[in-house]
mmCIF file of C-alpha atoms and ligand atoms in Angstrom:
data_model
loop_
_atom_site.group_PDB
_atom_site.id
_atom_site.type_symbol
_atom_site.label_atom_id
_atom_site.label_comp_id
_atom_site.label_asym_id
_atom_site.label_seq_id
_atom_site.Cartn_x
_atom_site.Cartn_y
_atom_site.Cartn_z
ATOM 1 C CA UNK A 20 -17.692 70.010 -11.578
ATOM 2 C CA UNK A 21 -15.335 69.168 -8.660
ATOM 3 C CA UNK A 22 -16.192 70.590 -4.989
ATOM 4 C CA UNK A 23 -13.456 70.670 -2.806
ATOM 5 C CA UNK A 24 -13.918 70.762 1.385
ATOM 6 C CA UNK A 25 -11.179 72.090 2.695
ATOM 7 C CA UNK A 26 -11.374 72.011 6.643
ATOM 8 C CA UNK A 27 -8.174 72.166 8.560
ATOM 9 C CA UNK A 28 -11.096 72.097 11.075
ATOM 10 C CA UNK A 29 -12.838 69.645 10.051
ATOM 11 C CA UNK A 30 -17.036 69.190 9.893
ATOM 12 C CA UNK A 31 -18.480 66.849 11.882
ATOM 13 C CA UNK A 32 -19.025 63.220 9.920
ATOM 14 C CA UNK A 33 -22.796 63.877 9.164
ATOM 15 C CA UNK A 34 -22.232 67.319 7.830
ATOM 16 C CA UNK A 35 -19.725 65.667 5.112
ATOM 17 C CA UNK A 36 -21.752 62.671 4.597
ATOM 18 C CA UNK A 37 -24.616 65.683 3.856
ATOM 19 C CA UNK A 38 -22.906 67.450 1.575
ATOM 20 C CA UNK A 39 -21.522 64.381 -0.566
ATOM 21 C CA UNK A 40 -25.649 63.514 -0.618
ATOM 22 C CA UNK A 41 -26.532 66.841 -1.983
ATOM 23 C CA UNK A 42 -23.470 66.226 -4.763
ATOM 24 C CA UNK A 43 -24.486 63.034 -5.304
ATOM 25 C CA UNK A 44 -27.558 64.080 -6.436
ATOM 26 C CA UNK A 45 -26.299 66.722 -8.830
ATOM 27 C CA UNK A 46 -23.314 64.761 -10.297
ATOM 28 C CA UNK A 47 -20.734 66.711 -8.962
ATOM 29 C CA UNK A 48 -17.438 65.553 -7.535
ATOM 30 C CA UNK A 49 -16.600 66.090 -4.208
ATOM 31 C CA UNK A 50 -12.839 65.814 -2.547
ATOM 32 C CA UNK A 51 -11.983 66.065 0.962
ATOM 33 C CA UNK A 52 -9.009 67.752 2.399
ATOM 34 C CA UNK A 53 -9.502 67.776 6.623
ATOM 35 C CA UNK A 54 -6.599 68.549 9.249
ATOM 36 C CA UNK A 55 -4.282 70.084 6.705
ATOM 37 C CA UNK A 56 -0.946 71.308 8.022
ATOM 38 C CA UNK A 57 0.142 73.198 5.360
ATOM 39 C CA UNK A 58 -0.581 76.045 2.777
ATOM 40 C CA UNK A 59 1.255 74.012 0.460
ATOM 41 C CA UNK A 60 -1.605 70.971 0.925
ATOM 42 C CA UNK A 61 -4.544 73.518 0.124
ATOM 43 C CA UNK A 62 -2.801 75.400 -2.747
ATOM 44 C CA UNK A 63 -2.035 71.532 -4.462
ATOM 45 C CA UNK A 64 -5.752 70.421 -3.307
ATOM 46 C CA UNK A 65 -7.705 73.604 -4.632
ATOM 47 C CA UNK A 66 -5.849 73.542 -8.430
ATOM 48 C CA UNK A 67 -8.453 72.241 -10.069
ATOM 49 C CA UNK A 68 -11.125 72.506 -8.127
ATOM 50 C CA UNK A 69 -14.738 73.827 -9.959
ATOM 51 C CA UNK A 70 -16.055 75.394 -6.447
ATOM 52 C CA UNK A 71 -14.221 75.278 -2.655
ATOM 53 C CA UNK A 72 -16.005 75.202 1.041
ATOM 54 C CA UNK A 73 -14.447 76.136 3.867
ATOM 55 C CA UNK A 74 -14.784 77.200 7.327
ATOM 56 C CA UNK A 75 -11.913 79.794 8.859
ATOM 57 C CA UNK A 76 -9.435 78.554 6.839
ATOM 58 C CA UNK A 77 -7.357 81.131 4.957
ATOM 59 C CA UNK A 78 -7.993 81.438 0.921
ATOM 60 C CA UNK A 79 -5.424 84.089 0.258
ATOM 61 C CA UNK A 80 -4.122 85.336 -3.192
ATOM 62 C CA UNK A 81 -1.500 82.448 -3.086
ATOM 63 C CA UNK A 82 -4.653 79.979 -2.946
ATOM 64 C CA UNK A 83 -6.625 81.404 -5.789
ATOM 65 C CA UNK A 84 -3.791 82.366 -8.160
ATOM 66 C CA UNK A 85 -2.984 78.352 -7.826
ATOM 67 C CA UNK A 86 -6.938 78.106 -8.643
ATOM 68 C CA UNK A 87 -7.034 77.940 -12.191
ATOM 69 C CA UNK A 88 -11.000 76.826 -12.440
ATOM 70 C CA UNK A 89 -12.079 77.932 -9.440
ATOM 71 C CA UNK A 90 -15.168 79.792 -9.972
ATOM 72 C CA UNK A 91 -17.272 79.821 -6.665
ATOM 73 C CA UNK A 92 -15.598 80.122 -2.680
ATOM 74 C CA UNK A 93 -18.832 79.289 -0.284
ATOM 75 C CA UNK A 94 -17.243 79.793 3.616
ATOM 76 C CA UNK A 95 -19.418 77.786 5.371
ATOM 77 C CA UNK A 96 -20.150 80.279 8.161
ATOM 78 C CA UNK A 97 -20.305 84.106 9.011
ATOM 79 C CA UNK A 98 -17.491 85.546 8.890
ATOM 80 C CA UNK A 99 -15.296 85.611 5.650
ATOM 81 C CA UNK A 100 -12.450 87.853 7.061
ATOM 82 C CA UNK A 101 -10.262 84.836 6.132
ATOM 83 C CA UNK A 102 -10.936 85.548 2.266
ATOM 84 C CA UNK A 103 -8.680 87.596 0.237
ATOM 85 C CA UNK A 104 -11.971 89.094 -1.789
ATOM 86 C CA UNK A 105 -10.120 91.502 -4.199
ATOM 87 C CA UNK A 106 -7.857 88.230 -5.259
ATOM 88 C CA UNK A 107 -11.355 86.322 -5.825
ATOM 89 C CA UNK A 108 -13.420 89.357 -7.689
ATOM 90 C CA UNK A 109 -9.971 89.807 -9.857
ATOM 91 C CA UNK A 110 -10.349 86.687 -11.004
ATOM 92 C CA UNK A 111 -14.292 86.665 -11.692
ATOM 93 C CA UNK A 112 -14.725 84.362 -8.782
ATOM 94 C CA UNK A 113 -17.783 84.262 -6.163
ATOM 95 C CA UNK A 114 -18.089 84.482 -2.762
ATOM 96 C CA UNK A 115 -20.802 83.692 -0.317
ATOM 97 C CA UNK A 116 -21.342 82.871 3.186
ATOM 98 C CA UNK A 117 -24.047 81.119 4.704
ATOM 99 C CA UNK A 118 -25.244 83.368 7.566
ATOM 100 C CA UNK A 119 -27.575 82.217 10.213
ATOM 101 C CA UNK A 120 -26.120 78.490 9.765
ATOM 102 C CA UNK A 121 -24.049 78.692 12.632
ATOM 103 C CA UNK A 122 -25.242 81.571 14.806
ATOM 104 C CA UNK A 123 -27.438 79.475 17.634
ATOM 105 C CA UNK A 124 -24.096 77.773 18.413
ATOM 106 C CA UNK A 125 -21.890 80.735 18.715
ATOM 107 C CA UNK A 126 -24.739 82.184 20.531
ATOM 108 C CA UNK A 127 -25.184 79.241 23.001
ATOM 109 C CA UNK A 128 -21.343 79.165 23.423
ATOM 110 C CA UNK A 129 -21.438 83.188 24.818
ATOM 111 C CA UNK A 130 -24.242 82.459 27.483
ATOM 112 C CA UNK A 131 -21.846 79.385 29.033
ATOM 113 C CA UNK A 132 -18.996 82.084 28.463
ATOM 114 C CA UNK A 133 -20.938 84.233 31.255
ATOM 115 C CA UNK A 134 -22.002 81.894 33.628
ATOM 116 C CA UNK A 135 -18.442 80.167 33.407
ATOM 117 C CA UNK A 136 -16.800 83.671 34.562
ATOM 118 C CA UNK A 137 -19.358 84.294 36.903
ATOM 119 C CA UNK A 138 -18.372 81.609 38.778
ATOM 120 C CA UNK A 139 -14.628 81.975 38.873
ATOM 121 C CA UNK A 140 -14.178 79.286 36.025
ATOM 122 C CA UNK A 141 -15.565 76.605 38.532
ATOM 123 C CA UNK A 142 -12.756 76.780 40.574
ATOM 124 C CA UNK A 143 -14.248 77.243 44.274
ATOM 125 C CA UNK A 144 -15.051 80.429 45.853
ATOM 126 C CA UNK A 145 -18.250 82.693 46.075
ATOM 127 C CA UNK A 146 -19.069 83.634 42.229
ATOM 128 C CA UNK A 147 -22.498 85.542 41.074
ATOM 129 C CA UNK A 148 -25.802 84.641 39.487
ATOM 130 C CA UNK A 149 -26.645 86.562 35.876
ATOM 131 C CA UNK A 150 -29.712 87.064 36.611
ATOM 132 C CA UNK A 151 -31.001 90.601 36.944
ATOM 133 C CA UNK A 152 -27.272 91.902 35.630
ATOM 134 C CA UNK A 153 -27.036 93.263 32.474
ATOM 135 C CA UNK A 154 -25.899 92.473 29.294
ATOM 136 C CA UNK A 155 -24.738 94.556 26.208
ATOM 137 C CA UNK A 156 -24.602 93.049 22.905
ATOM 138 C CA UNK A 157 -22.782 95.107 20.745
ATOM 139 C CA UNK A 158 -23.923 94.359 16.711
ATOM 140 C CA UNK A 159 -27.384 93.430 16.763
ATOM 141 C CA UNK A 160 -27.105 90.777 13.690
ATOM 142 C CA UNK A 161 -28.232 86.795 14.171
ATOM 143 C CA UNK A 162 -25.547 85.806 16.663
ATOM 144 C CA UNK A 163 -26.621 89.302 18.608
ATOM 145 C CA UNK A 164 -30.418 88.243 18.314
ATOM 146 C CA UNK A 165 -30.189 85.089 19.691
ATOM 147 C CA UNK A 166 -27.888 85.858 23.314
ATOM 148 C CA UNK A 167 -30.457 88.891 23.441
ATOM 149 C CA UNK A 168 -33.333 86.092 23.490
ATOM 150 C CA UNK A 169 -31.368 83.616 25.611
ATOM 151 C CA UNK A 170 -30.396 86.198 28.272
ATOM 152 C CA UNK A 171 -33.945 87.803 28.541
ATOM 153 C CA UNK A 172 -34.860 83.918 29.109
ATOM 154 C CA UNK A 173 -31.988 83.867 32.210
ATOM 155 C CA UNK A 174 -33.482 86.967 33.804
ATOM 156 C CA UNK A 175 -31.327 89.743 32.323
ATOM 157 C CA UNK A 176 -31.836 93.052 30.998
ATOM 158 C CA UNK A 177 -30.553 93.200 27.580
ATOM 159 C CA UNK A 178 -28.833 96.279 25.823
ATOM 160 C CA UNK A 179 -27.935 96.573 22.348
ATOM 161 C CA UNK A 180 -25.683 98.939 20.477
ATOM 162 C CA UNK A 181 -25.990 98.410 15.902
ATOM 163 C CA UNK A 182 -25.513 101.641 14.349
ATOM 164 C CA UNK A 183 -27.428 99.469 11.258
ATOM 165 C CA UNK A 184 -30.716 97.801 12.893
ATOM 166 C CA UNK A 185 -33.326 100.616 13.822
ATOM 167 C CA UNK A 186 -34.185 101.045 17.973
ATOM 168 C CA UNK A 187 -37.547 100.295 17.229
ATOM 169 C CA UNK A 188 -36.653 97.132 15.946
ATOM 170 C CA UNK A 189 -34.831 96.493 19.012
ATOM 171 C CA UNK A 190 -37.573 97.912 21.303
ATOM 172 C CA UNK A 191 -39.878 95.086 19.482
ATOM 173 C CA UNK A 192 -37.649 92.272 21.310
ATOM 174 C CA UNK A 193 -37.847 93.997 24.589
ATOM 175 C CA UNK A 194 -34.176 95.257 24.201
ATOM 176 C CA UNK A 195 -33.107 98.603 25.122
ATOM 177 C CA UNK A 196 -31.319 100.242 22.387
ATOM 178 C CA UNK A 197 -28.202 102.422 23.612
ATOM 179 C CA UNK A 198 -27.626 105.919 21.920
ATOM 180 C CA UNK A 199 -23.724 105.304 21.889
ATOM 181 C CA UNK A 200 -21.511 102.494 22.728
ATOM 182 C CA UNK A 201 -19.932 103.962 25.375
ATOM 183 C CA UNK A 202 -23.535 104.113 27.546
ATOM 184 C CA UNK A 203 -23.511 100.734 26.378
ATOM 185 C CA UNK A 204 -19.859 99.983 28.293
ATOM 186 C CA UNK A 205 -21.026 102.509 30.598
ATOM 187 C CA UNK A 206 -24.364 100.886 31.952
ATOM 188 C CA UNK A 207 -23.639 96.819 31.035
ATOM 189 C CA UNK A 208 -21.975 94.117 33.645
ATOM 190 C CA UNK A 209 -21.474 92.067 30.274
ATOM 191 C CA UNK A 210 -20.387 92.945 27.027
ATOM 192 C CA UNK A 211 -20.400 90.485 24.250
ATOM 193 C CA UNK A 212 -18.800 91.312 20.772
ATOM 194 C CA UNK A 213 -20.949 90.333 17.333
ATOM 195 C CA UNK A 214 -19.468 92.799 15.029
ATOM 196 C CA UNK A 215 -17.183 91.430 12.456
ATOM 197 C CA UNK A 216 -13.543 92.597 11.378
ATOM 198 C CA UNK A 217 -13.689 94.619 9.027
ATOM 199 C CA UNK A 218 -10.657 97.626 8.597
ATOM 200 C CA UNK A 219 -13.264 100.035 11.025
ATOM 201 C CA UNK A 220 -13.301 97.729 13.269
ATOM 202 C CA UNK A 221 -10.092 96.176 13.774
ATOM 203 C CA UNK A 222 -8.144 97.623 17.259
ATOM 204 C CA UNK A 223 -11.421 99.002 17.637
ATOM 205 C CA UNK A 224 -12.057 97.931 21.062
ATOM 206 C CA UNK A 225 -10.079 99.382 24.071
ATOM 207 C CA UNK A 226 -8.970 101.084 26.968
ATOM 208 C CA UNK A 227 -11.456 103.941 26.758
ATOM 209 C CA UNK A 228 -14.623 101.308 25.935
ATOM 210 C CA UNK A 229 -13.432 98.912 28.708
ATOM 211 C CA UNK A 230 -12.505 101.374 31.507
ATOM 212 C CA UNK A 231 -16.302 102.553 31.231
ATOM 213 C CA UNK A 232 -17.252 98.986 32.062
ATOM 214 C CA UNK A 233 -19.191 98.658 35.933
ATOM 215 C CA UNK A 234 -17.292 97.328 38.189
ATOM 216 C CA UNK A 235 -16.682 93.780 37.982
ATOM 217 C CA UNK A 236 -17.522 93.695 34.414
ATOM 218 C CA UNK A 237 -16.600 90.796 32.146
ATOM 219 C CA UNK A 238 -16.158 91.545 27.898
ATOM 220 C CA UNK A 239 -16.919 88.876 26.609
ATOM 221 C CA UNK A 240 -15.590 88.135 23.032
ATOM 222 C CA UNK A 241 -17.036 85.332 20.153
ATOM 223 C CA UNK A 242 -16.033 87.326 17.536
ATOM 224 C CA UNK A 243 -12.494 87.682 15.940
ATOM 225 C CA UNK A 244 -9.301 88.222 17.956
ATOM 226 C CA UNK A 245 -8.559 91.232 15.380
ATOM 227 C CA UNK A 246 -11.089 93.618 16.591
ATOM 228 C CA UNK A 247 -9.421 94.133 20.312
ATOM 229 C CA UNK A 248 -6.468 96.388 21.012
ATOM 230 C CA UNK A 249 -4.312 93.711 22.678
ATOM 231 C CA UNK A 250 -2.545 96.550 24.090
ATOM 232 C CA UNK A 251 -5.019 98.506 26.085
ATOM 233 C CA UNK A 252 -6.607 95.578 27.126
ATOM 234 C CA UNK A 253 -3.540 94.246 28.795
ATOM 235 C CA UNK A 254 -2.900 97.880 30.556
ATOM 236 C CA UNK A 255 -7.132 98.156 31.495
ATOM 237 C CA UNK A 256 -7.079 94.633 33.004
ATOM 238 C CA UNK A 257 -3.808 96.009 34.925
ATOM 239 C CA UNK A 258 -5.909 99.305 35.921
ATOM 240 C CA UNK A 259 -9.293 97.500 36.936
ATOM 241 C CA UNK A 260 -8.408 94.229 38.722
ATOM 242 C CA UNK A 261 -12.077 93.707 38.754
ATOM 243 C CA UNK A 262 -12.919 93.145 35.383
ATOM 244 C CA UNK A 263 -12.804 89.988 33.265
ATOM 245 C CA UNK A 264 -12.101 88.692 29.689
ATOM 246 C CA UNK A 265 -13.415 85.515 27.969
ATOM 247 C CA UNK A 266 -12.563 84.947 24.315
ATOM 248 C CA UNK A 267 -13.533 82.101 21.844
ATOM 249 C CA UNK A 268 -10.316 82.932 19.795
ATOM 250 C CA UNK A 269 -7.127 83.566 21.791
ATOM 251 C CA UNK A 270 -5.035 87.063 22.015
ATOM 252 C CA UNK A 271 -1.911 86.739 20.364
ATOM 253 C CA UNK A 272 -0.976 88.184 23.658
ATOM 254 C CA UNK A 273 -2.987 85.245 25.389
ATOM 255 C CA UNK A 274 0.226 83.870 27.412
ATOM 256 C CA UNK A 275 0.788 87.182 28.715
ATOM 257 C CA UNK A 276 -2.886 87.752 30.000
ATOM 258 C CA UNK A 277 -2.674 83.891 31.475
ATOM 259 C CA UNK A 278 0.022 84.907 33.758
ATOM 260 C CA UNK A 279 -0.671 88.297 34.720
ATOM 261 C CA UNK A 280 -4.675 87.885 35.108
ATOM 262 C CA UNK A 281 -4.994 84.180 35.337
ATOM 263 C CA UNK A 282 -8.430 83.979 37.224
ATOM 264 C CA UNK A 283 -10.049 86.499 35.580
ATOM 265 C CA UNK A 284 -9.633 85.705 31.836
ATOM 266 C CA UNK A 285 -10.186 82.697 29.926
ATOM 267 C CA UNK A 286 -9.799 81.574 26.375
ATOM 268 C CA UNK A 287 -10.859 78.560 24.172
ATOM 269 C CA UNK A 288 -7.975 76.411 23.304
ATOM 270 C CA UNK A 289 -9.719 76.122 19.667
ATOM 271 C CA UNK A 290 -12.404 78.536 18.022
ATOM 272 C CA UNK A 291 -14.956 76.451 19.302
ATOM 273 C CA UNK A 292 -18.007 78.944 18.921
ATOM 274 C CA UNK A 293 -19.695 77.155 15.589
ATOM 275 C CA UNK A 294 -18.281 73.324 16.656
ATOM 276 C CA UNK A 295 -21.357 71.912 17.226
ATOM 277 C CA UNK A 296 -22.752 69.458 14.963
ATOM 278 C CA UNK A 297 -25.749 71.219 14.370
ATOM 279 C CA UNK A 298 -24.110 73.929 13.273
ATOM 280 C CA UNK A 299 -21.726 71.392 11.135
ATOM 281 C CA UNK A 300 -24.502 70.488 9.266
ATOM 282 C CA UNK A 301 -26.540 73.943 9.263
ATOM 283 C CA UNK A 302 -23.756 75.676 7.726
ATOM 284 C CA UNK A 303 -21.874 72.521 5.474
ATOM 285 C CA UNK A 304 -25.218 71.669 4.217
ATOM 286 C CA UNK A 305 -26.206 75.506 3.240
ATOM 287 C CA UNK A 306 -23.026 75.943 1.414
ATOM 288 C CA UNK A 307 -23.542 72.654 -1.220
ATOM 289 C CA UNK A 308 -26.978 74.127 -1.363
ATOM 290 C CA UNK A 309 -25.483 77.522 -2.311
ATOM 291 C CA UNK A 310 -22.976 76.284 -4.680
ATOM 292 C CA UNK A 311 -25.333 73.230 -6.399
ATOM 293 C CA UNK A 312 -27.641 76.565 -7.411
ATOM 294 C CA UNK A 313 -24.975 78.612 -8.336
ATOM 295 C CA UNK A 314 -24.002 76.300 -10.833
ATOM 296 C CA UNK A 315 -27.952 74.955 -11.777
ATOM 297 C CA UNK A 316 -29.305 78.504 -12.179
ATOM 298 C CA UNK A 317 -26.925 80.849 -11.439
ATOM 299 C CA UNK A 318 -27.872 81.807 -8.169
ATOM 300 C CA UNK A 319 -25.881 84.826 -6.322
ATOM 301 C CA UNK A 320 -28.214 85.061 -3.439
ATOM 302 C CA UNK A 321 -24.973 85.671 -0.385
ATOM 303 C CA UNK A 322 -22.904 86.804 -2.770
ATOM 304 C CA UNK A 323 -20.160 89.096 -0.451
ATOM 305 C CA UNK A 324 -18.379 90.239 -3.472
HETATM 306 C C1 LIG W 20 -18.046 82.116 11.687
HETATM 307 O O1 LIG W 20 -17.562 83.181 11.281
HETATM 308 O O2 LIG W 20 -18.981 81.535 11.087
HETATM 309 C C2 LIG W 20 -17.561 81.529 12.971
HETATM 310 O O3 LIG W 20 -16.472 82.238 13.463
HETATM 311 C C3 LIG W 20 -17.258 80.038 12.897
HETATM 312 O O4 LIG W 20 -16.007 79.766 12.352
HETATM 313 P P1 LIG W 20 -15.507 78.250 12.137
HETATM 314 O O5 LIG W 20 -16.321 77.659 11.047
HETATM 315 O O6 LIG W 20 -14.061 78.368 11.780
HETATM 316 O O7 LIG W 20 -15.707 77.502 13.415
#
């Protein structure tokens, strides 16, 4: 069988020199396609490719129709909004992610997203400690579960809002559960986003959540541009001068919030939320896992269609 990596952001150099190990065991081929430009480089590199990895990088309908023995997509992280499922499933074709691989890093990446604000992006001036503020962490998954550890660690209260995890359950980690979202935005001087986009949660995040924010509030986002309303966040940050934006994955409308709000919203020039090497390797070496015992036995465990 041939495994293709195709990383337009590429793993780090021990999370590929993993994988290959794992395929050199099993006898499978492995090809490497990093940095990629074009659609037109994936759609020649995937044609006759056995089983594909990748990280964000988009595997629409174009990319599997040109995928005539494709028969397994692994996306080496969370998230697999970047894969056309119904054009995979048409086609008989599996997909997994490998959740959990990635999430300490994302995690990690959200607590230096606070501090960072809190003290006016290290430019000088009088910022604010986290400690004893409070944080809301709306979607209670793995990413969710570990800032809820890591702020209780930096002296913080720690609310939750996941419509699917039970309050008790959240009670058990010493977090307070919130009855809606909006006491959430209500009662929280940091919000930070874990849900994934999904078509009820795309736009879903706006003026009417934000407004409710305390004053001086920062919303903190690791998740995907997709689920803010661009819109109303552009007219709340006009509204409330006080609050504060930090995003792993820039607005489209990014240049526009630079200049109007430039001290009191940030964004990552790159999704840099999973670039550690750790998580590299967590989440690379999970996937050859995945797909080595799909192919061995048949394994569908994180199977998302
Ligand atoms: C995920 O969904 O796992 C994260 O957003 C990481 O994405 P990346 O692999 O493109 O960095």
């Amino acid at each position: 069988m041939k495994v293709l990596i195709a990383t337009e952001k590429p793993f780090a150099a021990a999370a590929v020199n993993g994988i290959k190990d794992i395929f050199g065991q099993t006898g499978h081929e492995v090809a490497l396609l990093e940095k990629y430009s074009s659609r037109d480089q994936l759609i020649a590199a995937v044609s006759d490719a056995d089983a594909l990895i990748v990280r964000s990088d988009k595997v629409t309908s174009e990319v599997i129709d040109a995928a005539s023995a494709l028969k397994i997509v692994v996306r080496a992280g969370a998230g697999y909004d970047n894969i056309d499922l119904d054009a995979c499933t048409a086609k008989g074709i599996v997909v997994m992610n490998t959740p959990g691989q990635n999430s300490n890093a994302v995690a990690e990446l959200a607590v230096a997203m606070m501090i960072f604000m809190s003290r006016n992006k290290f430019n000088p001036g009088t910022g604010s400690e986290i400690s004893g503020k409070k944080i809301g962490i709306q979607a209670y998954g793995n990413v969710g579960r570990l800032v809820a550890i890591k702020a209780k660690a930096l002296g913080m209260d720690v609310m939750a809002y996941d419509p699917y995890v039970s309050p008790d359950a959240m009670k058990a980690d010493g977090v307070i559960p919130a009855d809606t979202l909006e006491q959430m935005y209500s009662e929280c001087n940091f919000i930070s986003l874990h849900i994934p986009a999904t078509p009820q949660t795309v736009g879903s995040i706006g003026y009417n959540l934000i407004s409710l924010m305390p004053k001086g509030g920062c919303l903190m986002n690791t998740a995907r541009k997709e689920v803010i309303n661009e819109a109303e966040l552009v007219k709340v940050l006009t509204d409330r001068p006080d609050l504060k934006y930090v995003t792993d994955v820039a607005a489209a409308c990014q240049e526009e919030l630079n200049q109007k709000f430039c001290t009191r919203v940030f964004a990552t020039p790159k999704k840099m939320g999973a670039e550690t090497a750790e998580a590299n390797i967590n989440a690379g070496l999970a996937a050859a896992r995945q797909i080595a015992d799909f192919f061995e036995t048949g394994c569908l465990k994180f199977k998302v269609n």
